[in-house]
PDB file of C-alpha atoms in Angstrom:
ATOM      1  CA  MET A   1       0.000   0.000   0.000  1.00 94.00           C
ATOM      2  CA  LYS A   2       1.226   3.495  -0.836  1.00 97.00           C
ATOM      3  CA  ILE A   3       0.536   6.046   1.887  1.00 98.00           C
ATOM      4  CA  ALA A   4       1.201   9.750   1.418  1.00 98.00           C
ATOM      5  CA  VAL A   5       1.864  12.087   4.333  1.00 98.00           C
ATOM      6  CA  LEU A   6       0.714  15.579   3.415  1.00 98.00           C
ATOM      7  CA  SER A   7       3.409  17.723   5.002  1.00 97.00           C
ATOM      8  CA  ARG A   8       5.430  20.762   4.020  1.00 95.00           C
ATOM      9  CA  ASN A   9       8.544  19.580   5.857  1.00 95.00           C
ATOM     10  CA  PRO A  10       9.784  15.960   5.717  1.00 95.00           C
ATOM     11  CA  LYS A  11      12.250  16.712   8.529  1.00 95.00           C
ATOM     12  CA  LEU A  12       9.563  17.383  11.142  1.00 96.00           C
ATOM     13  CA  TYR A  13       9.432  14.788  13.919  1.00 97.00           C
ATOM     14  CA  SER A  14       5.815  13.775  13.253  1.00 97.00           C
ATOM     15  CA  THR A  15       6.378  13.402   9.513  1.00 98.00           C
ATOM     16  CA  ARG A  16       9.550  11.346  10.009  1.00 98.00           C
ATOM     17  CA  ARG A  17       7.913   9.052  12.548  1.00 98.00           C
ATOM     18  CA  LEU A  18       4.924   8.388  10.315  1.00 98.00           C
ATOM     19  CA  LEU A  19       7.213   7.505   7.400  1.00 98.00           C
ATOM     20  CA  GLU A  20       9.271   5.203   9.643  1.00 97.00           C
ATOM     21  CA  ALA A  21       6.112   3.461  10.822  1.00 98.00           C
ATOM     22  CA  ILE A  22       4.803   3.073   7.264  1.00 98.00           C
ATOM     23  CA  GLU A  23       8.027   1.435   6.130  1.00 97.00           C
ATOM     24  CA  ALA A  24       8.339  -0.689   9.291  1.00 97.00           C
ATOM     25  CA  LYS A  25       4.948  -2.210   8.525  1.00 97.00           C
ATOM     26  CA  GLY A  26       5.923  -3.112   4.964  1.00 97.00           C
ATOM     27  CA  HIS A  27       4.260  -0.276   3.066  1.00 98.00           C
ATOM     28  CA  THR A  28       5.520   2.550   0.872  1.00 97.00           C
ATOM     29  CA  GLY A  29       5.521   6.036   2.307  1.00 97.00           C
ATOM     30  CA  VAL A  30       5.936   9.365   0.503  1.00 97.00           C
ATOM     31  CA  VAL A  31       5.796  12.984   1.597  1.00 98.00           C
ATOM     32  CA  ILE A  32       3.692  15.333  -0.515  1.00 98.00           C
ATOM     33  CA  ASP A  33       3.811  19.083  -0.015  1.00 97.00           C
ATOM     34  CA  HIS A  34       0.122  19.969  -0.252  1.00 97.00           C
ATOM     35  CA  LEU A  35       0.913  23.572  -1.244  1.00 97.00           C
ATOM     36  CA  LYS A  36       2.630  22.279  -4.367  1.00 96.00           C
ATOM     37  CA  CYS A  37      -0.351  20.218  -5.482  1.00 97.00           C
ATOM     38  CA  ASP A  38      -2.392  21.392  -8.460  1.00 97.00           C
ATOM     39  CA  ILE A  39      -6.098  20.604  -8.192  1.00 97.00           C
ATOM     40  CA  ILE A  40      -7.654  19.849 -11.584  1.00 97.00           C
ATOM     41  CA  MET A  41     -11.366  19.463 -12.273  1.00 96.00           C
ATOM     42  CA  ASP A  42     -13.049  18.653 -15.581  1.00 94.00           C
ATOM     43  CA  GLU A  43     -15.651  16.270 -17.011  1.00 94.00           C
ATOM     44  CA  LYS A  44     -13.170  13.396 -16.731  1.00 92.00           C
ATOM     45  CA  GLY A  45     -13.265  13.739 -12.961  1.00 94.00           C
ATOM     46  CA  PRO A  46     -11.082  15.220 -10.193  1.00 96.00           C
ATOM     47  CA  SER A  47      -7.310  14.832 -10.318  1.00 97.00           C
ATOM     48  CA  ILE A  48      -4.171  16.125  -8.623  1.00 98.00           C
ATOM     49  CA  TYR A  49      -0.857  16.959 -10.252  1.00 97.00           C
ATOM     50  CA  TYR A  50       2.331  17.033  -8.221  1.00 96.00           C
ATOM     51  CA  GLN A  51       5.769  17.942  -9.566  1.00 92.00           C
ATOM     52  CA  GLY A  52       4.402  17.776 -13.096  1.00 90.00           C
ATOM     53  CA  SER A  53       2.801  14.344 -12.853  1.00 94.00           C
ATOM     54  CA  MET A  54      -0.690  13.132 -12.075  1.00 96.00           C
ATOM     55  CA  LEU A  55      -1.007  11.336  -8.743  1.00 95.00           C
ATOM     56  CA  GLU A  56      -2.647   8.009  -9.504  1.00 91.00           C
ATOM     57  CA  ASP A  57      -1.230   5.337  -7.234  1.00 92.00           C
ATOM     58  CA  VAL A  58      -1.847   6.711  -3.725  1.00 96.00           C
ATOM     59  CA  ASN A  59      -4.026   4.453  -1.549  1.00 97.00           C
ATOM     60  CA  ALA A  60      -4.292   6.631   1.536  1.00 98.00           C
ATOM     61  CA  ILE A  61      -3.256  10.032   2.861  1.00 98.00           C
ATOM     62  CA  ILE A  62      -2.397  11.330   6.324  1.00 98.00           C
ATOM     63  CA  PRO A  63      -2.978  15.093   6.395  1.00 98.00           C
ATOM     64  CA  ARG A  64      -0.541  17.193   8.437  1.00 97.00           C
ATOM     65  CA  ILE A  65      -2.043  20.552   7.497  1.00 94.00           C
ATOM     66  CA  GLY A  66      -0.636  23.661   9.188  1.00 91.00           C
ATOM     67  CA  ALA A  67      -3.118  26.189  10.581  1.00 88.00           C
ATOM     68  CA  SER A  68      -1.818  28.966   8.320  1.00 88.00           C
ATOM     69  CA  VAL A  69      -2.669  27.008   5.144  1.00 93.00           C
ATOM     70  CA  THR A  70      -5.939  25.410   6.241  1.00 93.00           C
ATOM     71  CA  PHE A  71      -7.957  26.630   3.243  1.00 94.00           C
ATOM     72  CA  TYR A  72      -5.678  25.257   0.531  1.00 96.00           C
ATOM     73  CA  GLY A  73      -4.652  22.223   2.556  1.00 97.00           C
ATOM     74  CA  THR A  74      -8.215  21.090   3.135  1.00 97.00           C
ATOM     75  CA  ALA A  75      -8.995  21.698  -0.550  1.00 98.00           C
ATOM     76  CA  VAL A  76      -6.244  19.206  -1.414  1.00 98.00           C
ATOM     77  CA  VAL A  77      -7.537  16.696   1.149  1.00 98.00           C
ATOM     78  CA  ARG A  78     -11.057  17.116  -0.244  1.00 98.00           C
ATOM     79  CA  GLN A  79      -9.769  16.484  -3.776  1.00 98.00           C
ATOM     80  CA  PHE A  80      -8.164  13.210  -2.650  1.00 98.00           C
ATOM     81  CA  GLU A  81     -11.482  12.261  -1.053  1.00 97.00           C
ATOM     82  CA  MET A  82     -13.257  13.021  -4.333  1.00 97.00           C
ATOM     83  CA  MET A  83     -10.758  10.684  -6.002  1.00 96.00           C
ATOM     84  CA  LYS A  84     -11.825   7.910  -3.574  1.00 96.00           C
ATOM     85  CA  VAL A  85      -8.496   7.999  -1.724  1.00 97.00           C
ATOM     86  CA  PHE A  86      -8.859   7.281   1.993  1.00 97.00           C
ATOM     87  CA  SER A  87      -7.950  10.173   4.283  1.00 97.00           C
ATOM     88  CA  ALA A  88      -6.981   9.513   7.895  1.00 97.00           C
ATOM     89  CA  VAL A  89      -8.664  12.788   8.819  1.00 96.00           C
ATOM     90  CA  ASP A  90     -11.803  14.055   7.110  1.00 95.00           C
ATOM     91  CA  SER A  91     -11.450  17.415   5.340  1.00 96.00           C
ATOM     92  CA  LEU A  92     -14.631  18.788   6.904  1.00 96.00           C
ATOM     93  CA  ALA A  93     -13.449  17.758  10.379  1.00 96.00           C
ATOM     94  CA  ILE A  94     -10.162  19.612   9.811  1.00 96.00           C
ATOM     95  CA  THR A  95     -12.084  22.754   8.846  1.00 94.00           C
ATOM     96  CA  ARG A  96     -14.271  22.467  11.946  1.00 93.00           C
ATOM     97  CA  SER A  97     -11.363  21.936  14.307  1.00 92.00           C
ATOM     98  CA  ARG A  98      -9.522  25.014  12.997  1.00 90.00           C
ATOM     99  CA  ASP A  99     -12.491  27.274  13.739  1.00 90.00           C
ATOM    100  CA  LYS A 100     -12.379  27.877  17.502  1.00 89.00           C
ATOM    101  CA  LEU A 101     -15.848  29.389  17.658  1.00 92.00           C
ATOM    102  CA  ARG A 102     -17.434  26.658  15.583  1.00 93.00           C
ATOM    103  CA  SER A 103     -15.696  23.980  17.664  1.00 95.00           C
ATOM    104  CA  LEU A 104     -16.975  25.444  20.916  1.00 95.00           C
ATOM    105  CA  GLN A 105     -20.495  25.673  19.524  1.00 96.00           C
ATOM    106  CA  ILE A 106     -20.305  21.976  18.611  1.00 97.00           C
ATOM    107  CA  PHE A 107     -18.992  21.058  22.076  1.00 97.00           C
ATOM    108  CA  SER A 108     -21.770  23.033  23.709  1.00 96.00           C
ATOM    109  CA  ARG A 109     -24.442  21.304  21.646  1.00 96.00           C
ATOM    110  CA  ALA A 110     -22.921  17.879  22.358  1.00 96.00           C
ATOM    111  CA  GLY A 111     -22.829  18.531  26.109  1.00 96.00           C
ATOM    112  CA  VAL A 112     -19.031  18.368  26.336  1.00 97.00           C
ATOM    113  CA  GLY A 113     -17.570  19.973  29.471  1.00 96.00           C
ATOM    114  CA  MET A 114     -15.896  23.276  28.540  1.00 95.00           C
ATOM    115  CA  PRO A 115     -14.981  26.658  30.054  1.00 94.00           C
ATOM    116  CA  LYS A 116     -17.835  29.140  29.812  1.00 93.00           C
ATOM    117  CA  THR A 117     -17.233  31.185  26.661  1.00 92.00           C
ATOM    118  CA  ALA A 118     -18.643  34.399  25.217  1.00 89.00           C
ATOM    119  CA  PHE A 119     -18.505  35.947  21.761  1.00 86.00           C
ATOM    120  CA  THR A 120     -20.141  39.179  20.651  1.00 74.00           C
ATOM    121  CA  ASN A 121     -20.237  41.664  17.808  1.00 70.00           C
ATOM    122  CA  PHE A 122     -21.671  44.468  19.938  1.00 57.00           C
ATOM    123  CA  SER A 123     -18.580  46.447  20.903  1.00 57.00           C
ATOM    124  CA  LYS A 124     -20.349  48.781  23.347  1.00 59.00           C
ATOM    125  CA  GLU A 125     -21.461  45.903  25.556  1.00 59.00           C
ATOM    126  CA  GLU A 126     -18.092  44.357  26.508  1.00 60.00           C
ATOM    127  CA  ASN A 127     -18.800  44.840  30.221  1.00 67.00           C
ATOM    128  CA  LYS A 128     -21.953  42.740  29.979  1.00 71.00           C
ATOM    129  CA  VAL A 129     -20.141  40.069  27.970  1.00 73.00           C
ATOM    130  CA  ILE A 130     -17.495  39.710  30.674  1.00 77.00           C
ATOM    131  CA  LYS A 131     -20.227  39.284  33.265  1.00 76.00           C
ATOM    132  CA  HIS A 132     -21.713  36.432  31.209  1.00 78.00           C
ATOM    133  CA  ILE A 133     -18.652  34.336  32.057  1.00 79.00           C
ATOM    134  CA  GLY A 134     -18.034  35.819  35.525  1.00 77.00           C
ATOM    135  CA  ASN A 135     -15.634  38.525  36.577  1.00 75.00           C
ATOM    136  CA  ALA A 136     -11.882  38.650  35.968  1.00 80.00           C
ATOM    137  CA  PRO A 137      -9.475  37.001  35.624  1.00 88.00           C
ATOM    138  CA  VAL A 138     -10.606  36.429  32.043  1.00 89.00           C
ATOM    139  CA  VAL A 139      -8.874  34.555  29.219  1.00 90.00           C
ATOM    140  CA  ILE A 140      -9.025  36.346  25.856  1.00 89.00           C
ATOM    141  CA  LYS A 141      -8.226  34.331  22.735  1.00 87.00           C
ATOM    142  CA  LEU A 142      -7.756  35.192  19.086  1.00 85.00           C
ATOM    143  CA  LEU A 143      -9.951  32.959  16.948  1.00 79.00           C
ATOM    144  CA  GLU A 144      -6.965  32.311  14.661  1.00 70.00           C
ATOM    145  CA  GLY A 145      -4.295  31.724  17.326  1.00 58.00           C
ATOM    146  CA  THR A 146      -2.321  28.462  17.630  1.00 59.00           C
ATOM    147  CA  GLN A 147       0.260  26.917  19.991  1.00 55.00           C
ATOM    148  CA  GLY A 148      -0.621  29.368  22.762  1.00 56.00           C
ATOM    149  CA  LEU A 149      -0.112  32.462  20.610  1.00 68.00           C
ATOM    150  CA  GLY A 150      -2.879  35.043  20.797  1.00 78.00           C
ATOM    151  CA  VAL A 151      -3.981  33.959  24.289  1.00 86.00           C
ATOM    152  CA  ILE A 152      -4.048  36.637  26.975  1.00 88.00           C
ATOM    153  CA  LEU A 153      -4.939  36.523  30.675  1.00 88.00           C
ATOM    154  CA  ALA A 154      -6.543  39.741  31.924  1.00 88.00           C
ATOM    155  CA  ASP A 155      -6.387  40.007  35.719  1.00 88.00           C
ATOM    156  CA  THR A 156      -9.071  42.692  36.094  1.00 85.00           C
ATOM    157  CA  ASN A 157     -12.276  43.670  34.311  1.00 84.00           C
ATOM    158  CA  LYS A 158     -10.671  46.973  33.378  1.00 85.00           C
ATOM    159  CA  ALA A 159      -7.679  45.222  31.822  1.00 87.00           C
ATOM    160  CA  ALA A 160     -10.006  42.843  29.969  1.00 84.00           C
ATOM    161  CA  LEU A 161     -11.983  45.770  28.547  1.00 82.00           C
ATOM    162  CA  SER A 162      -8.787  47.449  27.385  1.00 83.00           C
ATOM    163  CA  VAL A 163      -7.608  44.303  25.588  1.00 85.00           C
ATOM    164  CA  VAL A 164     -11.014  43.736  23.970  1.00 82.00           C
ATOM    165  CA  GLU A 165     -11.172  47.336  22.766  1.00 81.00           C
ATOM    166  CA  ALA A 166      -7.630  47.102  21.364  1.00 84.00           C
ATOM    167  CA  PHE A 167      -8.451  43.982  19.366  1.00 82.00           C
ATOM    168  CA  GLU A 168     -11.724  45.439  18.143  1.00 79.00           C
ATOM    169  CA  SER A 169      -9.938  48.538  16.895  1.00 78.00           C
ATOM    170  CA  LEU A 170      -7.859  46.182  14.737  1.00 80.00           C
ATOM    171  CA  LYS A 171     -11.010  44.407  13.517  1.00 79.00           C
ATOM    172  CA  THR A 172      -9.742  41.188  15.096  1.00 82.00           C
ATOM    173  CA  ARG A 173     -12.202  38.520  16.242  1.00 83.00           C
ATOM    174  CA  ILE A 174     -11.792  37.197  19.778  1.00 85.00           C
ATOM    175  CA  ILE A 175     -13.584  35.053  22.348  1.00 88.00           C
ATOM    176  CA  LEU A 176     -13.642  35.469  26.123  1.00 90.00           C
ATOM    177  CA  GLN A 177     -13.422  32.481  28.469  1.00 90.00           C
ATOM    178  CA  GLU A 178     -13.592  31.974  32.180  1.00 90.00           C
ATOM    179  CA  PHE A 179     -10.207  31.433  33.818  1.00 90.00           C
ATOM    180  CA  ILE A 180      -9.892  28.080  35.613  1.00 90.00           C
ATOM    181  CA  GLU A 181      -7.475  28.947  38.405  1.00 87.00           C
ATOM    182  CA  GLU A 182      -7.351  25.459  39.911  1.00 87.00           C
ATOM    183  CA  ALA A 183      -5.841  24.097  36.665  1.00 86.00           C
ATOM    184  CA  GLY A 184      -2.569  25.636  37.836  1.00 84.00           C
ATOM    185  CA  GLY A 185      -1.172  26.338  34.382  1.00 83.00           C
ATOM    186  CA  ALA A 186      -1.441  22.687  33.360  1.00 89.00           C
ATOM    187  CA  ASP A 187      -3.506  20.808  30.824  1.00 92.00           C
ATOM    188  CA  ILE A 188      -3.951  17.243  29.607  1.00 95.00           C
ATOM    189  CA  ARG A 189      -3.350  16.103  26.023  1.00 96.00           C
ATOM    190  CA  VAL A 190      -5.191  12.924  25.058  1.00 97.00           C
ATOM    191  CA  PHE A 191      -4.227  11.245  21.782  1.00 98.00           C
ATOM    192  CA  ILE A 192      -7.070   9.327  20.146  1.00 98.00           C
ATOM    193  CA  VAL A 193      -6.916   6.948  17.188  1.00 97.00           C
ATOM    194  CA  ASP A 194     -10.085   5.360  15.800  1.00 96.00           C
ATOM    195  CA  GLY A 195     -12.122   5.899  18.953  1.00 95.00           C
ATOM    196  CA  GLU A 196      -9.440   4.579  21.298  1.00 96.00           C
ATOM    197  CA  ILE A 197      -7.117   6.470  23.628  1.00 97.00           C
ATOM    198  CA  VAL A 198      -3.544   5.502  22.755  1.00 97.00           C
ATOM    199  CA  GLY A 199      -1.701   7.909  25.049  1.00 96.00           C
ATOM    200  CA  SER A 200      -2.157  10.796  27.463  1.00 96.00           C
ATOM    201  CA  MET A 201       0.184  13.302  29.048  1.00 96.00           C
ATOM    202  CA  LYS A 202       0.035  16.242  31.402  1.00 94.00           C
ATOM    203  CA  ARG A 203       1.647  19.441  30.193  1.00 89.00           C
ATOM    204  CA  GLN A 204       2.776  21.955  32.783  1.00 84.00           C
ATOM    205  CA  GLY A 205       3.507  25.565  31.895  1.00 70.00           C
ATOM    206  CA  LYS A 206       6.779  27.044  33.062  1.00 65.00           C
ATOM    207  CA  GLU A 207       6.732  29.114  36.239  1.00 62.00           C
ATOM    208  CA  GLY A 208       4.630  32.254  35.880  1.00 55.00           C
ATOM    209  CA  GLU A 209       3.061  31.025  32.620  1.00 54.00           C
ATOM    210  CA  PHE A 210      -0.621  30.041  32.506  1.00 54.00           C
ATOM    211  CA  ARG A 211      -0.266  28.501  29.044  1.00 56.00           C
ATOM    212  CA  SER A 212       0.971  24.907  29.075  1.00 52.00           C
ATOM    213  CA  ASN A 213       1.987  24.519  25.399  1.00 55.00           C
ATOM    214  CA  LEU A 214       5.288  22.711  24.889  1.00 52.00           C
ATOM    215  CA  HIS A 215       6.108  25.323  22.231  1.00 52.00           C
ATOM    216  CA  ARG A 216       5.944  27.911  25.037  1.00 53.00           C
ATOM    217  CA  GLY A 217       8.491  26.112  27.206  1.00 56.00           C
ATOM    218  CA  GLY A 218       6.133  23.762  29.042  1.00 68.00           C
ATOM    219  CA  SER A 219       7.090  20.257  30.188  1.00 76.00           C
ATOM    220  CA  ALA A 220       5.272  16.962  29.669  1.00 82.00           C
ATOM    221  CA  SER A 221       4.877  13.762  31.678  1.00 90.00           C
ATOM    222  CA  VAL A 222       2.792  10.612  31.318  1.00 92.00           C
ATOM    223  CA  PHE A 223      -0.636  10.950  32.915  1.00 92.00           C
ATOM    224  CA  LYS A 224      -3.258   8.385  33.950  1.00 95.00           C
ATOM    225  CA  LEU A 225      -6.740   9.500  33.028  1.00 96.00           C
ATOM    226  CA  SER A 226      -9.799   9.110  35.208  1.00 96.00           C
ATOM    227  CA  ARG A 227     -12.892   7.424  33.771  1.00 97.00           C
ATOM    228  CA  LEU A 228     -14.592  10.807  33.358  1.00 97.00           C
ATOM    229  CA  GLU A 229     -11.532  12.289  31.610  1.00 97.00           C
ATOM    230  CA  LYS A 230     -11.482   9.361  29.191  1.00 97.00           C
ATOM    231  CA  SER A 231     -15.172   9.668  28.346  1.00 97.00           C
ATOM    232  CA  THR A 232     -14.917  13.449  27.950  1.00 97.00           C
ATOM    233  CA  ALA A 233     -11.983  13.203  25.534  1.00 97.00           C
ATOM    234  CA  LEU A 234     -13.683  10.518  23.434  1.00 97.00           C
ATOM    235  CA  LYS A 235     -16.931  12.496  23.379  1.00 97.00           C
ATOM    236  CA  ALA A 236     -15.134  15.632  22.174  1.00 97.00           C
ATOM    237  CA  ALA A 237     -13.301  13.814  19.360  1.00 97.00           C
ATOM    238  CA  LYS A 238     -16.518  12.101  18.253  1.00 96.00           C
ATOM    239  CA  ALA A 239     -18.412  15.412  18.280  1.00 96.00           C
ATOM    240  CA  MET A 240     -15.797  16.844  15.911  1.00 96.00           C
ATOM    241  CA  GLY A 241     -15.896  13.807  13.621  1.00 96.00           C
ATOM    242  CA  LEU A 242     -12.166  13.130  14.037  1.00 97.00           C
ATOM    243  CA  ALA A 243     -10.776   9.587  13.851  1.00 96.00           C
ATOM    244  CA  ILE A 244      -7.318  10.901  14.827  1.00 97.00           C
ATOM    245  CA  ALA A 245      -7.280  13.708  17.366  1.00 97.00           C
ATOM    246  CA  GLY A 246      -5.383  15.414  20.144  1.00 97.00           C
ATOM    247  CA  VAL A 247      -7.878  16.526  22.787  1.00 97.00           C
ATOM    248  CA  ASP A 248      -6.701  19.262  25.174  1.00 96.00           C
ATOM    249  CA  MET A 249      -8.442  19.433  28.537  1.00 95.00           C
ATOM    250  CA  ILE A 250      -7.944  21.101  31.894  1.00 94.00           C
ATOM    251  CA  GLN A 251      -8.943  19.857  35.315  1.00 94.00           C
ATOM    252  CA  SER A 252     -11.486  21.908  37.227  1.00 94.00           C
ATOM    253  CA  LYS A 253     -13.674  21.673  40.315  1.00 94.00           C
ATOM    254  CA  ARG A 254     -16.591  20.645  38.111  1.00 93.00           C
ATOM    255  CA  GLY A 255     -14.659  18.028  36.157  1.00 95.00           C
ATOM    256  CA  PRO A 256     -12.559  17.960  32.963  1.00 96.00           C
ATOM    257  CA  LEU A 257     -13.109  20.864  30.584  1.00 97.00           C
ATOM    258  CA  VAL A 258     -12.171  20.639  26.893  1.00 97.00           C
ATOM    259  CA  LEU A 259     -10.220  23.557  25.432  1.00 94.00           C
ATOM    260  CA  GLU A 260      -9.869  22.317  21.866  1.00 93.00           C
ATOM    261  CA  VAL A 261      -9.456  19.278  19.652  1.00 96.00           C
ATOM    262  CA  ASN A 262      -6.454  19.249  17.327  1.00 95.00           C
ATOM    263  CA  SER A 263      -6.823  17.539  13.949  1.00 95.00           C
ATOM    264  CA  SER A 264      -3.041  17.390  13.360  1.00 94.00           C
ATOM    265  CA  PRO A 265      -1.669  16.575  16.825  1.00 95.00           C
ATOM    266  CA  GLY A 266       2.096  16.386  17.100  1.00 94.00           C
ATOM    267  CA  LEU A 267       3.699  13.040  17.906  1.00 96.00           C
ATOM    268  CA  GLU A 268       6.926  14.138  19.583  1.00 94.00           C
ATOM    269  CA  GLY A 269       5.548  15.194  22.964  1.00 92.00           C
ATOM    270  CA  ILE A 270       3.172  12.265  23.406  1.00 95.00           C
ATOM    271  CA  GLU A 271       5.650   9.611  22.245  1.00 96.00           C
ATOM    272  CA  LYS A 272       8.483  10.894  24.415  1.00 94.00           C
ATOM    273  CA  ALA A 273       6.256  11.317  27.471  1.00 93.00           C
ATOM    274  CA  THR A 274       4.521   7.937  27.226  1.00 95.00           C
ATOM    275  CA  GLY A 275       6.963   5.719  25.317  1.00 95.00           C
ATOM    276  CA  VAL A 276       4.053   4.564  23.145  1.00 96.00           C
ATOM    277  CA  ASP A 277       4.528   3.981  19.412  1.00 97.00           C
ATOM    278  CA  VAL A 278       1.715   6.362  18.500  1.00 98.00           C
ATOM    279  CA  ALA A 279       2.885   6.609  14.875  1.00 98.00           C
ATOM    280  CA  GLY A 280       2.565   2.844  14.548  1.00 98.00           C
ATOM    281  CA  LYS A 281      -0.990   2.897  15.881  1.00 98.00           C
ATOM    282  CA  VAL A 282      -1.917   5.629  13.397  1.00 98.00           C
ATOM    283  CA  ILE A 283      -0.571   3.557  10.506  1.00 98.00           C
ATOM    284  CA  ASP A 284      -2.356   0.411  11.711  1.00 97.00           C
ATOM    285  CA  TYR A 285      -5.631   2.332  11.597  1.00 97.00           C
ATOM    286  CA  VAL A 286      -4.935   3.879   8.190  1.00 98.00           C
ATOM    287  CA  VAL A 287      -3.993   0.550   6.599  1.00 97.00           C
ATOM    288  CA  GLU A 288      -7.057  -1.274   7.939  1.00 96.00           C
ATOM    289  CA  ALA A 289      -9.436   1.558   7.067  1.00 96.00           C
ATOM    290  CA  ALA A 290      -8.016   2.055   3.562  1.00 95.00           C
ATOM    291  CA  ALA A 291      -8.285  -1.678   2.933  1.00 91.00           C
ATOM    292  CA  GLY A 292     -11.941  -1.593   3.934  1.00 86.00           C
ATOM    293  CA  LYS A 293     -11.430  -3.714   7.050  1.00 64.00           C
ATOM    294  CA  LYS A 294     -12.832  -0.980   9.257  1.00 62.00           C
ATOM    295  CA  ARG A 295     -16.154   0.765   8.984  1.00 52.00           C
ATOM    296  CA  MET A 296     -15.686   4.417   8.128  1.00 48.00           C
ATOM    297  CA  PRO A 297     -16.672   6.780  10.981  1.00 49.00           C
ATOM    298  CA  LYS A 298     -19.915   8.478   9.998  1.00 48.00           C
ATOM    299  CA  ASP A 299     -20.152  12.251  10.287  1.00 46.00           C
ATOM    300  CA  LYS A 300     -23.195  13.154  12.383  1.00 45.00           C
ATOM    301  CA  VAL A 301     -22.268  16.728  13.173  1.00 48.00           C
ATOM    302  CA  ASN A 302     -23.658  18.683  10.203  1.00 48.00           C
ATOM    303  CA  ALA A 303     -22.206  21.912  11.549  1.00 56.00           C
TER     304      ALA A 303
END
């Protein structure tokens, strides 16, 4: 079987590990830069050209689409789907997961535990919006931010109002969330493959930092999930329609709260923290699903 990893950089840890796992299991792996794919449509049907040649012999793809190129990347994934090539992650699910507001709306409808969140277009009512989620401290997030960038903690209502007004003057969309103090600057990353949890770790932000992202200097260690944490993570991934997902949660007095679900979760942190061959488990799923040995997860979200 020929499996293509859609990635812009073959040297990235996650891309390398997936290729190693593909080859270790007796298959052929290739890296395709999705930004260099030409999408062709005519009456003969959809096709993709890469480096001057039509792609015809790919059996499955594993999208590793960066947030900054979501639009074109998902268009390429969708074209492969139109060509009846199995995708480890559905193009629509990728689009959903990259839209913070849409994701939170889906979680809310599905009854997934989450921090109370507010979004408004009425700039003169910021004070009332803050009160919807409780008083400061308040977390303010850019809708387009990733890896902890564009996330601000405002300690007072006055500071929160100033930040909101500054972003609005730049015509930048934001959401406001309640601050969960008891989380202590830590969160939990749960890696899910085909409806099963294959690894989990706790990420702790460096001293004085409320964001726990490893890209921001945080540390990671293996973590044993409670029954409720397991069910919450699985429920969130299912709500998003993702067969492969990294679910980020924080612990609170009222139980686990989901922050987001990542459709292209990195492998380095989870593999090094847990010692689990996560890449191998991803490839096992892809091979079985592409061969028709697994039933395709049905999308019930419609949002």
